[in-house]
Short mmCIF file of C-alpha atoms in Angstrom, two decimals:
data_model
loop_
_atom_site.label_atom_id
_atom_site.label_comp_id
_atom_site.label_asym_id
_atom_site.label_seq_id
_atom_site.Cartn_x
_atom_site.Cartn_y
_atom_site.Cartn_z
CA MET A 288 -11.33 19.08 -1.52
CA LYS A 289 -11.31 20.62 1.90
CA PHE A 290 -10.71 17.27 3.62
CA LEU A 291 -7.39 16.76 1.84
CA ARG A 292 -6.00 20.01 3.27
CA GLY A 293 -5.18 17.95 6.34
CA PHE A 294 -2.45 16.38 4.22
CA ASP A 295 -0.59 19.65 3.70
CA ILE A 296 3.01 19.85 4.89
CA GLU A 297 3.90 23.47 5.49
CA VAL A 298 7.48 23.16 4.26
CA ILE A 299 8.18 26.86 4.66
CA LYS A 300 7.79 26.59 8.47
CA PHE A 301 10.25 23.73 8.91
CA THR A 302 13.95 24.32 9.55
CA GLU A 303 16.65 22.42 7.70
CA GLY A 304 17.01 18.87 8.98
CA ILE A 305 14.93 15.73 9.44
CA HIS A 306 11.28 15.85 10.48
CA GLU A 307 8.61 13.13 10.74
CA ILE A 308 4.92 13.67 10.06
CA ASP A 309 2.21 11.01 10.42
CA PHE A 310 -1.05 10.91 8.51
CA GLN A 311 -4.02 8.61 9.08
CA VAL A 312 -5.44 7.10 5.92
CA ASP A 313 -8.97 5.78 6.32
CA ASP A 314 -12.23 5.28 4.43
CA ALA A 315 -12.89 9.03 4.36
CA PHE A 316 -9.49 9.67 2.74
CA LEU A 317 -9.90 6.95 0.11
CA GLY A 318 -13.44 8.16 -0.64
CA GLN A 319 -12.10 11.57 -1.70
CA PHE A 320 -10.73 10.16 -4.96
CA GLU A 321 -13.54 9.83 -7.50
CA GLU A 322 -11.69 7.52 -9.88
CA ASN A 323 -10.93 5.10 -7.05
CA GLU A 324 -12.49 1.70 -7.78
CA ILE A 325 -9.78 -0.48 -6.27
CA ALA A 326 -9.43 0.53 -2.61
CA GLN A 327 -12.37 2.34 -1.09
CA LYS A 328 -11.81 1.28 2.51
CA GLY A 329 -8.69 1.03 4.56
CA ASN A 330 -6.90 1.70 7.79
CA LEU A 331 -3.35 2.84 7.17
CA THR A 332 -0.69 5.09 8.61
CA ALA A 333 1.49 7.14 6.28
CA ARG A 334 4.69 8.31 7.93
CA VAL A 335 6.57 10.97 6.00
CA LYS A 336 10.22 11.40 6.91
CA MET A 337 11.19 14.78 5.51
CA ASN A 338 14.80 15.87 5.15
CA LYS A 339 14.78 19.56 4.35
CA GLY A 340 17.99 20.82 2.82
CA ALA A 341 19.16 24.10 1.33
CA ASN A 342 18.38 23.13 -2.28
CA LEU A 343 15.92 20.28 -2.01
CA ILE A 344 13.49 18.44 0.21
CA GLU A 345 13.62 14.66 0.38
CA MET A 346 10.47 12.88 1.50
CA GLU A 347 10.45 9.20 2.34
CA PHE A 348 6.97 7.71 2.64
CA HIS A 349 6.34 4.59 4.71
CA ILE A 350 2.74 3.44 4.41
CA ASN A 351 1.46 0.43 6.30
CA GLY A 352 -1.83 -1.02 7.44
CA THR A 353 -4.67 -2.77 5.64
CA VAL A 354 -6.77 -2.00 2.59
CA ARG A 355 -10.11 -3.66 1.87
CA LEU A 356 -10.05 -5.21 -1.60
CA THR A 357 -12.44 -7.31 -3.66
CA CYS A 358 -11.14 -10.68 -4.82
CA ASP A 359 -10.91 -10.93 -8.62
CA ARG A 360 -11.82 -14.59 -8.44
CA SER A 361 -14.61 -14.89 -5.84
CA LEU A 362 -15.72 -11.23 -5.54
CA GLU A 363 -15.40 -11.57 -1.76
CA GLU A 364 -13.97 -8.64 0.17
CA PHE A 365 -10.82 -9.15 2.22
CA ASP A 366 -8.28 -7.07 4.12
CA PHE A 367 -4.98 -6.87 2.27
CA PRO A 368 -1.91 -6.08 4.42
CA LEU A 369 0.01 -3.23 2.83
CA ASP A 370 3.55 -2.10 3.67
CA THR A 371 5.34 0.09 1.16
CA ARG A 372 8.14 2.66 1.00
CA GLU A 373 8.56 5.35 -1.65
CA GLU A 374 10.67 8.49 -2.07
CA ILE A 375 10.01 11.85 -3.67
CA LEU A 376 12.42 14.75 -4.15
CA PHE A 377 11.22 18.35 -4.20
CA LYS A 378 13.83 20.55 -5.88
CA TYR A 379 13.75 24.31 -5.70
CA GLY A 380 13.44 25.98 -9.07
CA SER A 381 11.84 28.86 -10.97
CA GLU A 382 8.38 27.25 -11.38
CA GLU A 383 6.23 24.46 -10.00
CA LYS A 384 6.21 21.38 -12.24
CA GLU A 385 6.73 17.65 -12.17
CA ILE A 386 10.12 16.75 -13.65
CA ASP A 387 9.62 12.98 -13.50
CA GLU A 388 7.76 10.50 -11.33
CA ASN A 389 10.19 10.96 -8.42
CA ILE A 390 11.21 14.61 -8.76
CA ILE A 391 8.94 17.63 -8.42
CA MET A 392 10.13 21.22 -8.81
CA ILE A 393 8.76 23.83 -6.40
CA THR A 394 9.62 27.48 -5.89
CA ARG A 395 11.46 28.67 -2.77
CA ASP A 396 8.38 30.56 -1.59
CA THR A 397 6.04 27.55 -1.86
CA PRO A 398 4.35 27.59 1.55
CA LYS A 399 3.05 24.03 1.61
CA VAL A 400 3.08 20.72 -0.23
CA ASN A 401 -0.02 18.54 -0.25
CA VAL A 402 0.97 14.87 -0.12
CA ALA A 403 -2.55 13.38 -0.36
CA GLN A 404 -2.29 12.51 -4.06
CA LEU A 405 1.17 11.01 -3.56
CA ILE A 406 0.00 8.83 -0.66
CA TYR A 407 -3.02 7.70 -2.68
CA GLU A 408 -0.86 6.78 -5.69
CA PHE A 409 1.66 4.91 -3.51
CA ILE A 410 -1.19 2.87 -2.02
CA LEU A 411 -2.51 1.97 -5.47
CA LEU A 412 0.98 1.03 -6.66
CA ALA A 413 1.43 -1.32 -3.70
CA ILE A 414 -1.78 -3.24 -4.43
CA PRO A 415 -1.12 -6.29 -6.62
CA ALA A 416 -2.62 -6.36 -10.11
CA LYS A 417 -4.24 -9.71 -9.35
CA ARG A 418 -6.22 -9.37 -6.13
CA ILE A 419 -6.86 -12.86 -4.75
CA HIS A 420 -8.54 -13.64 -1.41
CA PRO A 421 -6.13 -15.43 0.98
CA ASP A 422 -8.44 -18.49 1.03
CA TYR A 423 -7.86 -18.98 -2.71
CA ARG A 424 -4.14 -18.18 -2.99
CA ASN A 425 -2.96 -21.76 -2.42
CA GLU A 426 -5.30 -23.10 -5.10
CA LEU A 427 -4.08 -20.45 -7.51
CA ASP A 428 -0.41 -21.21 -6.75
CA GLU A 429 -0.89 -24.88 -7.66
CA HIS A 430 -2.22 -23.98 -11.10
CA GLU A 431 0.28 -21.21 -11.74
CA ASP A 432 3.26 -23.50 -11.11
CA ALA A 433 2.55 -25.24 -14.41
CA GLU A 434 2.05 -22.09 -16.46
CA GLY A 435 4.76 -19.98 -17.94
CA ILE A 436 7.69 -22.33 -17.36
CA PHE A 437 10.14 -22.52 -20.21
CA ILE A 438 12.75 -25.20 -20.51
CA TYR A 439 15.74 -24.41 -22.63
CA LEU A 440 18.01 -27.13 -23.93
CA ASP A 441 21.51 -26.48 -25.09
CA SER A 442 23.01 -28.46 -27.97
CA GLU A 443 24.50 -31.14 -25.68
CA ASP A 444 21.14 -31.76 -24.03
CA SER A 445 19.38 -32.08 -27.38
CA GLU A 446 21.98 -34.62 -28.61
CA GLU A 447 21.40 -36.68 -25.46
CA GLU A 448 17.67 -36.43 -26.03
CA ASP A 449 18.14 -37.68 -29.60
CA LYS A 450 20.07 -40.70 -28.29
CA THR A 451 17.42 -41.58 -25.71
CA THR A 452 14.53 -41.42 -28.19
CA ASN A 453 16.20 -43.38 -31.02
CA ASN A 454 14.05 -46.43 -30.44
CA GLU A 455 10.91 -44.51 -31.45
CA PRO A 456 10.13 -44.00 -35.16
CA VAL A 457 10.83 -40.43 -36.30
CA ASP A 458 8.86 -38.67 -39.02
CA PRO A 459 11.26 -38.12 -41.96
CA ARG A 460 10.29 -34.45 -42.20
CA TRP A 461 11.51 -33.85 -38.63
CA GLU A 462 14.72 -35.67 -39.39
CA LYS A 463 15.42 -33.29 -42.33
CA LEU A 464 14.78 -30.30 -40.07
CA LYS A 465 17.21 -31.68 -37.48
CA ASN A 466 19.84 -32.09 -40.18
CA LEU A 467 19.34 -28.46 -41.27
CA LYS A 468 19.79 -27.32 -37.70
CA LYS A 469 22.99 -29.36 -37.28
CA ASN A 470 24.45 -27.84 -40.48
CA GLU A 471 24.08 -24.31 -39.10
#
């Protein structure tokens, strides 16, 4: 992937301290990832603030701009505003390997770090799981307000509820269950 070489940061050339590097993320960048079905077009800027230290390199990514998405509901395309911040630590060690999702080990003689995959993953993580066109968000919000709401009553509330509904006939089976609950 020759195109993605433009996303190399030659860490070996930088002195200790803070450095900022900007990368343009566009349709050509997003098209380089074969498994990409979510965001194929976009216009973003990825600013990497690198703090190179004696034993590690901290990189703070700030990615903002727009990504073209397809609405899950209407299948219409729309521009989604994206603004995300992520951090990665590169620790010096004996071999190159990923320790966890935020820490990567590199050797002291590693000449460069390619951040293309990281930027791509951060973009995907910032995209919501449910992609809804802005024209349909208000409609969706009205329906979602009713779903998933749980109301919990404590024992005092349930006693008050029993008092307010005494005038209605109660099925004897429910009454026995209430008595069992009160005995516990």
